[in-house]
mmCIF file of C-alpha atoms in Angstrom:
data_model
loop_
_atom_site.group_PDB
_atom_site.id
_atom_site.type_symbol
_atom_site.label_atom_id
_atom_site.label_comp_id
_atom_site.label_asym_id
_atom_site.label_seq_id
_atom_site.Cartn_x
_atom_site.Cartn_y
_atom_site.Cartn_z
ATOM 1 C CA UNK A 28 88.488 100.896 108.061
ATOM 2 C CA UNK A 29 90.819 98.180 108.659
ATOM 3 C CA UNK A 30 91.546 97.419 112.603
ATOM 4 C CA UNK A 31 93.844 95.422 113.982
ATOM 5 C CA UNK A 32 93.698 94.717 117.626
ATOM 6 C CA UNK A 33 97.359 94.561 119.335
ATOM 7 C CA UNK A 34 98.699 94.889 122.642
ATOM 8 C CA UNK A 35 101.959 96.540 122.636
ATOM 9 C CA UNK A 36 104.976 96.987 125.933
ATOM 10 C CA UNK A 37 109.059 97.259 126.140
ATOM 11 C CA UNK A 38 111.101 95.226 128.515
ATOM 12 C CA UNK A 39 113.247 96.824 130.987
ATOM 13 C CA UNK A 40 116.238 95.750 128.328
ATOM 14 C CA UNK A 41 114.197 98.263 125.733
ATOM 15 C CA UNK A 42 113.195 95.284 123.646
ATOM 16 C CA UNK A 43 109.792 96.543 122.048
ATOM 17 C CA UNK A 44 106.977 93.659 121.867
ATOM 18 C CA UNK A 45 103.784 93.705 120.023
ATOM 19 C CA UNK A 46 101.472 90.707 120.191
ATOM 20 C CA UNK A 47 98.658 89.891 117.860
ATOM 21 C CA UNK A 48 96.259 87.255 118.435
ATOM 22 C CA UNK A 49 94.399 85.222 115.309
ATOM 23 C CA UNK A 50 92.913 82.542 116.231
ATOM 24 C CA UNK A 51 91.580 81.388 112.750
ATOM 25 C CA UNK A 52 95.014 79.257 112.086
ATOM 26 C CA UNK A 53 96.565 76.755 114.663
ATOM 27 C CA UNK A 54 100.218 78.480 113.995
ATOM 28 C CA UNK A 55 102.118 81.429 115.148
ATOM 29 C CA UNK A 56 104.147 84.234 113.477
ATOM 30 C CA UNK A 57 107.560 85.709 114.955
ATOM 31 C CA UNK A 58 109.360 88.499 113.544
ATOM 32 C CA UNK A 59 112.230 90.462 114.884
ATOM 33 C CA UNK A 60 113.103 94.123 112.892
ATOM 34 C CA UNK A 61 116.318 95.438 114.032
ATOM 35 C CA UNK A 62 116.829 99.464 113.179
ATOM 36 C CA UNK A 63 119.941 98.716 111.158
ATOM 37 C CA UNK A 64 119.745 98.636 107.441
ATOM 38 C CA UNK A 65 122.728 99.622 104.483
ATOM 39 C CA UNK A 66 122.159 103.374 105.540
ATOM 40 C CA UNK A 67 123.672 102.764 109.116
ATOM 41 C CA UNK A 68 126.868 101.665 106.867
ATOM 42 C CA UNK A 69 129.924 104.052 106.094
ATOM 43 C CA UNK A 70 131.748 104.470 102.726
ATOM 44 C CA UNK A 71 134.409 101.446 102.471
ATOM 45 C CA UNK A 72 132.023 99.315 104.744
ATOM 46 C CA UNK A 73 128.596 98.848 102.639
ATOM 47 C CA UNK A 74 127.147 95.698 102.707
ATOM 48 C CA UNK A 75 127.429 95.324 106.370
ATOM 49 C CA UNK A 76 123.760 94.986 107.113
ATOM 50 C CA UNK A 77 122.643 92.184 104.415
ATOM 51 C CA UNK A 78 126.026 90.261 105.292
ATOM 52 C CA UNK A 79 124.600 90.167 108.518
ATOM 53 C CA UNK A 80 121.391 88.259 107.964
ATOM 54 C CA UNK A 81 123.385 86.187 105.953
ATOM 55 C CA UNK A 82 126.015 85.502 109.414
ATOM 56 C CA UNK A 83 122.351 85.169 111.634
ATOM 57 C CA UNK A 84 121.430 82.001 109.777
ATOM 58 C CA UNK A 85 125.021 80.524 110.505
ATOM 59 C CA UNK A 86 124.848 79.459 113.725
ATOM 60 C CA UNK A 87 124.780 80.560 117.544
ATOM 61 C CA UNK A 88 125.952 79.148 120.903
ATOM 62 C CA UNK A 89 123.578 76.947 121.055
ATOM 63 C CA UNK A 90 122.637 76.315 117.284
ATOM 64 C CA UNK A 91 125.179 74.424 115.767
ATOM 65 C CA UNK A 92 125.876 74.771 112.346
ATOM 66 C CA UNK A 93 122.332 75.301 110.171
ATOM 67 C CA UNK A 94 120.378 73.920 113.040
ATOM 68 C CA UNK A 95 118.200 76.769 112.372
ATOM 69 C CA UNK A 96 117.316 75.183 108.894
ATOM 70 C CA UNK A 97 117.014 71.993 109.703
ATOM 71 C CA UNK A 98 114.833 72.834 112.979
ATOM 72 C CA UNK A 99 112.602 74.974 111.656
ATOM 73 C CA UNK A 100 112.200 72.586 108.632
ATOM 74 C CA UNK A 101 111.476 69.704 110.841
ATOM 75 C CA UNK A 102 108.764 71.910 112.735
ATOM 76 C CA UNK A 103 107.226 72.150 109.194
ATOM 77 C CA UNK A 104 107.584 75.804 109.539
ATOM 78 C CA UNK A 105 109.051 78.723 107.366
ATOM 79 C CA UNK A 106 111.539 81.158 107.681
ATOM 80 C CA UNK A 107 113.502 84.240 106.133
ATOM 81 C CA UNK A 108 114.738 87.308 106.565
ATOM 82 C CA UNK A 109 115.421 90.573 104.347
ATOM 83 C CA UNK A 110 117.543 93.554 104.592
ATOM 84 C CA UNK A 111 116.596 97.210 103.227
ATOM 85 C CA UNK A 112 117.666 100.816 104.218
ATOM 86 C CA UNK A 113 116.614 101.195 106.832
ATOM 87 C CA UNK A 114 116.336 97.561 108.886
ATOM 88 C CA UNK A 115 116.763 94.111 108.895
ATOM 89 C CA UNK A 116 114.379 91.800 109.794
ATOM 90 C CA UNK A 117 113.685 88.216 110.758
ATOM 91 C CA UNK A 118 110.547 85.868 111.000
ATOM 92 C CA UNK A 119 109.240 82.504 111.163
ATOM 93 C CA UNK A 120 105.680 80.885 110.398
ATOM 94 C CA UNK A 121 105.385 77.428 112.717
ATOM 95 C CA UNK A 122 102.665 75.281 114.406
ATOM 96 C CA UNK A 123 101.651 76.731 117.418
ATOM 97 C CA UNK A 124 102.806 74.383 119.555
ATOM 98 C CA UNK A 125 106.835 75.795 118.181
ATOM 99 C CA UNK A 126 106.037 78.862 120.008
ATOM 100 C CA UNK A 127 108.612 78.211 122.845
ATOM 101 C CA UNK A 128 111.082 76.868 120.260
ATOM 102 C CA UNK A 129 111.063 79.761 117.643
ATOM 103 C CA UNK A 130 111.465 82.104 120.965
ATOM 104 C CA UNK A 131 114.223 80.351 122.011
ATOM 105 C CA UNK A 132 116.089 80.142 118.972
ATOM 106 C CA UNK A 133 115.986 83.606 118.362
ATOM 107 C CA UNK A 134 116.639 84.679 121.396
ATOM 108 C CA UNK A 135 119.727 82.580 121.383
ATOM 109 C CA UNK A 136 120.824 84.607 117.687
ATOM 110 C CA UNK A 137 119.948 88.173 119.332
ATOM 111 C CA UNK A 138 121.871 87.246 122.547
ATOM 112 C CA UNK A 139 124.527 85.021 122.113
ATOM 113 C CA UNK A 140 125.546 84.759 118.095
ATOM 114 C CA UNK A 141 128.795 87.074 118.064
ATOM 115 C CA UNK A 142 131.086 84.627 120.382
ATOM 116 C CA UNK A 143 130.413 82.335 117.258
ATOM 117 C CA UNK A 144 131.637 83.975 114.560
ATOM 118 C CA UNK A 145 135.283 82.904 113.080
ATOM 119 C CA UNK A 146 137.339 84.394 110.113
ATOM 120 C CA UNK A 147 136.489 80.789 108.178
ATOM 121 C CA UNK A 148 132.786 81.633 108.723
ATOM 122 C CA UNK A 149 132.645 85.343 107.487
ATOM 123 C CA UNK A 150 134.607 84.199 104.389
ATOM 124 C CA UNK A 151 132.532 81.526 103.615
ATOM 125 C CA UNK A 152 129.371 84.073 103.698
ATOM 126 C CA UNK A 153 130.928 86.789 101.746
ATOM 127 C CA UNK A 154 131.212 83.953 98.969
ATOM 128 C CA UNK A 155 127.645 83.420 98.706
ATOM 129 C CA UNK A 156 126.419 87.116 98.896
ATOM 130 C CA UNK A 157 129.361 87.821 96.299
ATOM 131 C CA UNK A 158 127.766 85.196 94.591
ATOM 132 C CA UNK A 159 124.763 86.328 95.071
ATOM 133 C CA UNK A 160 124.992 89.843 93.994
ATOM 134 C CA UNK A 161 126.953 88.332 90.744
ATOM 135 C CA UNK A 162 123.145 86.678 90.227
ATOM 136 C CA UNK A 163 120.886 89.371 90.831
ATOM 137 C CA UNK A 164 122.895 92.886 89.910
ATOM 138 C CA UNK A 165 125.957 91.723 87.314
ATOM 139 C CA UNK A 166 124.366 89.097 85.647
ATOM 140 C CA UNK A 167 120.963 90.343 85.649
ATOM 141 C CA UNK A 168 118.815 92.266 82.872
ATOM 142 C CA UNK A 169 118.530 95.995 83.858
ATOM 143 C CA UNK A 170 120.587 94.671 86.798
ATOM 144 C CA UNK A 171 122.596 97.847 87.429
ATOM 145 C CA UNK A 172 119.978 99.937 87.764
ATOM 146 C CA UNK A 173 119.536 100.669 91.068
ATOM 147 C CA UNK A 174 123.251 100.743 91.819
ATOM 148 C CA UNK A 175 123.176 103.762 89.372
ATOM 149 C CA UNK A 176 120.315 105.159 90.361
ATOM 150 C CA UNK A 177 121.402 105.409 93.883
ATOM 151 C CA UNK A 178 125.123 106.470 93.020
ATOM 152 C CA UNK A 179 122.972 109.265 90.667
ATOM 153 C CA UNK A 180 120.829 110.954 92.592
ATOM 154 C CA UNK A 181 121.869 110.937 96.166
ATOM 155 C CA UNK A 182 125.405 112.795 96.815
ATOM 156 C CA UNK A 183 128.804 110.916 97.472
ATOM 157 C CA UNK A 184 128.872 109.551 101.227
ATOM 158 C CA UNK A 185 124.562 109.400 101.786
ATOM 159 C CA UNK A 186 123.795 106.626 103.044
ATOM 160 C CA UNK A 187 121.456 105.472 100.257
ATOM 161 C CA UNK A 188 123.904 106.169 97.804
ATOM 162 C CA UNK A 189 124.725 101.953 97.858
ATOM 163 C CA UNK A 190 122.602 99.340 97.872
ATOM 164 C CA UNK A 191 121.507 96.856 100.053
ATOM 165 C CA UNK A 192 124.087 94.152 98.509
ATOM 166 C CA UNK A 193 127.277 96.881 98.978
ATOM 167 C CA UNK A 194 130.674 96.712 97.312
ATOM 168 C CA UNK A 195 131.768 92.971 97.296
ATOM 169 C CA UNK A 196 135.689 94.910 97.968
ATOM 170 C CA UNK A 197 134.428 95.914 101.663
ATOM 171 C CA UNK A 198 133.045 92.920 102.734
ATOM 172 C CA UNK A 199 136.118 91.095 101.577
ATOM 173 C CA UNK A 200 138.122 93.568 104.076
ATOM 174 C CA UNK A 201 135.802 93.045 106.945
ATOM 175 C CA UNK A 202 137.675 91.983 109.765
ATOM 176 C CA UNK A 203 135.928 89.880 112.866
ATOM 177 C CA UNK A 204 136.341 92.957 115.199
ATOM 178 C CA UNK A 205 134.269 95.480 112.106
ATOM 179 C CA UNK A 206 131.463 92.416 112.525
ATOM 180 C CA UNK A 207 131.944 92.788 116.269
ATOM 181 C CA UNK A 208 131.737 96.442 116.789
ATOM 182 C CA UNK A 209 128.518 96.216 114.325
ATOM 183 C CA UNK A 210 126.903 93.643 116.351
ATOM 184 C CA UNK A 211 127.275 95.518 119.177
ATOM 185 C CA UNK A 212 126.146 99.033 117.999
ATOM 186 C CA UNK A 213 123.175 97.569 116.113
ATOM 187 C CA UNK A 214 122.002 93.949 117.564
ATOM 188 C CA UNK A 215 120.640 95.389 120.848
ATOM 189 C CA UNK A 216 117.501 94.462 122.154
ATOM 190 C CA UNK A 217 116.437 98.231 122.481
ATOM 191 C CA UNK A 218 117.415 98.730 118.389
ATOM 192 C CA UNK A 219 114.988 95.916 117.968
ATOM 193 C CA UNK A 220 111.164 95.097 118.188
ATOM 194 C CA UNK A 221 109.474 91.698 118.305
ATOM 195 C CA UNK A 222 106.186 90.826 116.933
ATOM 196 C CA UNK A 223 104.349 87.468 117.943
ATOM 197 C CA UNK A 224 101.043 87.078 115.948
ATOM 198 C CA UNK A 225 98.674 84.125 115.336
ATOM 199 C CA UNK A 226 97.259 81.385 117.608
ATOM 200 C CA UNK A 227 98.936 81.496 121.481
ATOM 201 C CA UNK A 228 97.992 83.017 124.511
ATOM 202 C CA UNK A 229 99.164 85.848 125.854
ATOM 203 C CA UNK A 230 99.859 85.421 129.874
ATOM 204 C CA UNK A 231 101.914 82.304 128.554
ATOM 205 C CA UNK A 232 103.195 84.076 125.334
ATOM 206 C CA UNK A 233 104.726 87.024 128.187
ATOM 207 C CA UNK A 234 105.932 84.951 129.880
ATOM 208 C CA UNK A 235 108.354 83.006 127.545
ATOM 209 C CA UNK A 236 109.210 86.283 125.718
ATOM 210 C CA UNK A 237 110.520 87.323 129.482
ATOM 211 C CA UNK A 238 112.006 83.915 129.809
ATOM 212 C CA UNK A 239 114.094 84.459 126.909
ATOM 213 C CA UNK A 240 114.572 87.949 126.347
ATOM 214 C CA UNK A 241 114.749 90.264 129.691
ATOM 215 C CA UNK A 242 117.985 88.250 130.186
ATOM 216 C CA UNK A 243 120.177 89.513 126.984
ATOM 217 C CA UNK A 244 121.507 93.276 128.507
ATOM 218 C CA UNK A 245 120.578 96.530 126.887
ATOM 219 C CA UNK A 246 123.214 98.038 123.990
ATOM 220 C CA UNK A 247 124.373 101.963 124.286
ATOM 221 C CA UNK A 248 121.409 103.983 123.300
ATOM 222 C CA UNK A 249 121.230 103.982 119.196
ATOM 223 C CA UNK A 250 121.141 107.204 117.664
ATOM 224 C CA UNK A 251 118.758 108.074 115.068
ATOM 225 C CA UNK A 252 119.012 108.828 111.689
ATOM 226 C CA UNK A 253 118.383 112.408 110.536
ATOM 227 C CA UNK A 254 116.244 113.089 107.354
ATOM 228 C CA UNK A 255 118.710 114.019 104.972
ATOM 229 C CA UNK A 256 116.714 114.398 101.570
ATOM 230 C CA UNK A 257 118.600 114.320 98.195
ATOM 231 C CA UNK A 258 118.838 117.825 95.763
ATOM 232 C CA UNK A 259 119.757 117.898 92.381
ATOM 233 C CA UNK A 260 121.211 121.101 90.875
ATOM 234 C CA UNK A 261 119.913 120.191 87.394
ATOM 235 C CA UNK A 262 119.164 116.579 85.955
ATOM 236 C CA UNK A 263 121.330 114.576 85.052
ATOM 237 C CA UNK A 264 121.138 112.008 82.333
ATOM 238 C CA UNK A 265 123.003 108.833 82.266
ATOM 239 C CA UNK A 266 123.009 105.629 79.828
ATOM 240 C CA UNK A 267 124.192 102.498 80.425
ATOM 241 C CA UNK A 268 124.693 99.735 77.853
ATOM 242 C CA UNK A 269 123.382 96.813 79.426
ATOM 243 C CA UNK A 270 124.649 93.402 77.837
ATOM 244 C CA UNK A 271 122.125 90.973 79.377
ATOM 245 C CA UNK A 272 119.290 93.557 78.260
ATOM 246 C CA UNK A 273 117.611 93.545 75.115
ATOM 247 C CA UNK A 274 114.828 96.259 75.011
ATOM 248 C CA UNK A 275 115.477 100.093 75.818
ATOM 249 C CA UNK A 276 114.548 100.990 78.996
ATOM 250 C CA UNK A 277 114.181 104.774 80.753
ATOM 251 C CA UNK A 278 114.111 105.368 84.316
ATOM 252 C CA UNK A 279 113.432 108.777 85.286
ATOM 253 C CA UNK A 280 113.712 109.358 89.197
ATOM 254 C CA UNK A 281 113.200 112.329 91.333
ATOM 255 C CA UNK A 282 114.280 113.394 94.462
ATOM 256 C CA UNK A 283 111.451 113.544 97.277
ATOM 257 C CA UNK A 284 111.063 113.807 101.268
ATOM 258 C CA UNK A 285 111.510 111.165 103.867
ATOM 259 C CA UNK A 286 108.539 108.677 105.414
ATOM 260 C CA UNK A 287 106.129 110.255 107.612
ATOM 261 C CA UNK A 288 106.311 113.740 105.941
ATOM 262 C CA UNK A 289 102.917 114.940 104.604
ATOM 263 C CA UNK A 290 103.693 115.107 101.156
ATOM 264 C CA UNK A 291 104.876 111.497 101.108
ATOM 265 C CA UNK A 292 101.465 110.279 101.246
ATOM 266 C CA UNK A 293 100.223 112.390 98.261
ATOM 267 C CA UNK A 294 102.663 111.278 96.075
ATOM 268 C CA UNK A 295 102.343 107.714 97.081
ATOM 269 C CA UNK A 296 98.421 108.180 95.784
ATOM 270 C CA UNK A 297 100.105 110.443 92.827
ATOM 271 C CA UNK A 298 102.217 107.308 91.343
ATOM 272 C CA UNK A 299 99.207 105.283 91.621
ATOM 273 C CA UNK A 300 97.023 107.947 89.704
ATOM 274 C CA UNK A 301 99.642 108.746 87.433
ATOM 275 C CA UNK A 302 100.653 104.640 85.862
ATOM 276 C CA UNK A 303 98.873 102.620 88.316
ATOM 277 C CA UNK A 304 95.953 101.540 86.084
ATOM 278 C CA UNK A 305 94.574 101.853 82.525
ATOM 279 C CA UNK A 306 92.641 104.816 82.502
ATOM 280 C CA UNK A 307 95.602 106.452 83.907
ATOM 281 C CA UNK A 308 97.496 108.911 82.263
ATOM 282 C CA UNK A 309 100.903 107.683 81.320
ATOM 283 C CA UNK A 310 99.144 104.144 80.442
ATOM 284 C CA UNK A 311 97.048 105.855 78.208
ATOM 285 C CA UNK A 312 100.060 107.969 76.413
ATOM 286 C CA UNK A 313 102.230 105.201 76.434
ATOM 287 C CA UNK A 314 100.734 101.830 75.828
ATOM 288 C CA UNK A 315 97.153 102.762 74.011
ATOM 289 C CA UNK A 316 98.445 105.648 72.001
ATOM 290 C CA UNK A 317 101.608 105.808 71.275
ATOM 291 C CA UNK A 318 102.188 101.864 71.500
ATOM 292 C CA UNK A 319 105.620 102.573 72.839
ATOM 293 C CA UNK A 320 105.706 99.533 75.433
ATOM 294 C CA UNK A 321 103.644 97.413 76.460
ATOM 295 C CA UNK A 322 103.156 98.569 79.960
ATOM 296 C CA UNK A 323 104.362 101.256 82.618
ATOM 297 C CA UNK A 324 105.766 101.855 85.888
ATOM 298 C CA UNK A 325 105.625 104.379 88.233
ATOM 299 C CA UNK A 326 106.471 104.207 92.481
ATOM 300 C CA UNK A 327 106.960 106.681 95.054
ATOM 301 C CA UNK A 328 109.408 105.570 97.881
ATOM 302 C CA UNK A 329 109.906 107.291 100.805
ATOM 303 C CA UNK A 330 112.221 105.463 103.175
ATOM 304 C CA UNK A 331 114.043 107.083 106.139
ATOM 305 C CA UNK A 332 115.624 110.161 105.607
ATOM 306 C CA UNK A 333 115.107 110.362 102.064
ATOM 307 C CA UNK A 334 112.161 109.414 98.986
ATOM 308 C CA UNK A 335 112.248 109.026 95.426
ATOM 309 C CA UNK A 336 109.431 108.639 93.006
ATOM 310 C CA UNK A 337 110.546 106.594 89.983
ATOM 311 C CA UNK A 338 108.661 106.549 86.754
ATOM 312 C CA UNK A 339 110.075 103.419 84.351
ATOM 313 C CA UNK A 340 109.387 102.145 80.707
ATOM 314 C CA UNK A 341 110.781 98.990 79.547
ATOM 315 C CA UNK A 342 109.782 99.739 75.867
ATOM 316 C CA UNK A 343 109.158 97.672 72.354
ATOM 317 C CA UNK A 344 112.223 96.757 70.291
ATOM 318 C CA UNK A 345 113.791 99.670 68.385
ATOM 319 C CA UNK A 346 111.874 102.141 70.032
ATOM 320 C CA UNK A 347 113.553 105.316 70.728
ATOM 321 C CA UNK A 348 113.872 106.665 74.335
ATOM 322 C CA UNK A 349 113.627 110.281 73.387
ATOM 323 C CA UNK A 350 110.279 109.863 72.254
ATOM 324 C CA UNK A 351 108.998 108.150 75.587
ATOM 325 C CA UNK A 352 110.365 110.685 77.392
ATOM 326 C CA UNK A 353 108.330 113.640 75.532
ATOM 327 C CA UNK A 354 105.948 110.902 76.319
ATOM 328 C CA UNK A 355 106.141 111.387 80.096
ATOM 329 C CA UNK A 356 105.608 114.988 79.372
ATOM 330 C CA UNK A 357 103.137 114.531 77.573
ATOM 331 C CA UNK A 358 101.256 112.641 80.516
ATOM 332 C CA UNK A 359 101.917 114.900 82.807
ATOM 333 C CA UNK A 360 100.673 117.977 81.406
ATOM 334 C CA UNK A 361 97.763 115.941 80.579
ATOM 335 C CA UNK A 362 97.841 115.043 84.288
ATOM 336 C CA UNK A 363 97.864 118.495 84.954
ATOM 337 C CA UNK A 364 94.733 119.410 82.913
ATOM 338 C CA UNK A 365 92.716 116.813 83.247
ATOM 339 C CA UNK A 366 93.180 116.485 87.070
ATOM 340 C CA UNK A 367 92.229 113.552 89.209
ATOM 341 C CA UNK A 368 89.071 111.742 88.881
ATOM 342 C CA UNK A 369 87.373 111.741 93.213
ATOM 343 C CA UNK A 370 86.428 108.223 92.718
ATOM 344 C CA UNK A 371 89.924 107.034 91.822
ATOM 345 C CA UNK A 372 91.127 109.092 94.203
ATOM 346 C CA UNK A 373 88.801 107.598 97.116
#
């Protein structure tokens, strides 16, 4: 099996670290996850958690204005961050000898960002993710989908009943004290965990992360978030007529159980069995038989507190979605019969 060595502690402020050395590489790795994604949000404040990347990269007290950029840039490093469910996270690929830099400079966003913040600066940011959610949801083929889906199957008020990107409507009613109280719910040092891999060493690596870090006080303890899996009474069929799209497309989701529960593992492998290859099942129904598309799509996602397992054809012009679906069937009961060949399954 795979084995990676790490060494793994909390500072007294409940900041988790891990560290990772790889010395093949002369560079270093940082990434900081904070347990805050869009399912922390309320209804009539979704988007909170992506905004807030977005706010991260501004600036801090002492980052001016896109210093991170330009910094890192200069370092000839890289840099992102992303925003799901269920966290938000931030990291940074630089030459080793950046290590102290990277540390500081995140340190200074974790610690000492929110004095920053002014009414000019959130509006300027809820521009660009409007804009950005204009790009890939409105103006996007198939687009919508996931903001369906996730309005669909999960009941009014769950938390993954929005997206990530959140109604544009809420951000544009944040106030500085909503992005206040969120910082200081959710940008806590003991709501976050730090991982340093590559080429450093680790009495020195300690000791900066203690230089920068132990000093940035502890948040109130976070609560956290109960599985809370979705149920459908019966299923439910929707259609939406997608402009930018120009082939049929069927989605079919169901409702499953949250990360970390047995079954979430066999239905990971199940998705994979099922449409992950060309002697699978649906491929076979599908593509080499019934040439209804020219590929398929299945995934099993448990996040949380709650999983789906999505099964999606993007078909061939003119095809009819009523026959794919009997399609589906079709795969699974052959699924069913034919059962799972060990090798695969190894």
């Amino acid at each position: 099996g795979v084995h990676i060595a790490f060494e793994q502690y909390t500072l007294d402020n409940g900041l988790k670290v891990v560290l990772h050395q790889d010395h093949s590489d002369p560079i270093v790795a940082l990434a900081i996850q904070y347990h805050v994604g869009s399912g922390r949000e309320k209804p009539g404040k979704t988007g909170f958690a992506h905004f807030f990347e977005h706010m991260l990269f501004q600036r801090s007290e002492n980052l001016p204005r896109n210093a991170f950029f330009q910094k890192i840039a200069k370092m000839g490093g890289t840099f992102n961050g992303s925003t799901n469910t269920d966290g938000t996270n931030y990291y940074e690929a630089v030459p080793r000898d950046a290590l102290e830099k990277i540390l500081w400079m995140e340190a200074d966003r974790m610690g000492y960002f929110i004095n920053t913040v002014t009414q000019s600066g959130l509006e300027r940011e809820i521009d660009i993710v409007s804009n950005e959610k204009r790009q890939n949801y409105d103006s996007q083929p198939y687009g919508q989908s996931s903001i369906i889906v996730a309005k669909e199957l999960y009941p009014q008020g769950h938390p993954y009943s929005w997206t990530t990107i959140g109604e544009i409507a809420d951000l544009r009613s944040a106030t500085l004290d909503d992005v206040k109280e969120f910082y200081h719910t959710y940008y806590v040092p003991n709501n976050a965990t730090l991982v340093l891999t590559g080429d450093f060493d680790a009495k020195l690596a300690k000791e900066l992360i203690n230089k920068y870090f132990a000093e940035i006080p502890a948040g109130n303890p976070v609560e956290k978030p109960q599985p809370a899996p979705a149920v459908l009474e019966s299923t439910k069929s929707v259609m939406w007529e997608d402009a930018y799209a120009k082939l049929p497309q069927l989605s079919v989701n169901y409702p499953t159980v949250e990360q970390y529960h047995p079954d979430s593992y066999a239905l990971s492998a199940f998705a994979s069995l099922f449409a992950g290859s060309k002697t699978s099942p649906l491929y076979k129904v599908i593509v080499e038989e019934k040439r209804l598309a020219p590929s398929v799509n299945a995934f099993s996602m448990s996040r949380e507190i709650a999983g789906q397992t999505q099964i999606s054809v993007r078909t061939f012009e003119g095809v009819n979605l009523n026959d794919v679906y009997a399609a589906i069937d079709e795969a699974f009961a052959r699924f069913e019969s034919e059962g799972v060949n060990e090798q695969e399954l190894q």
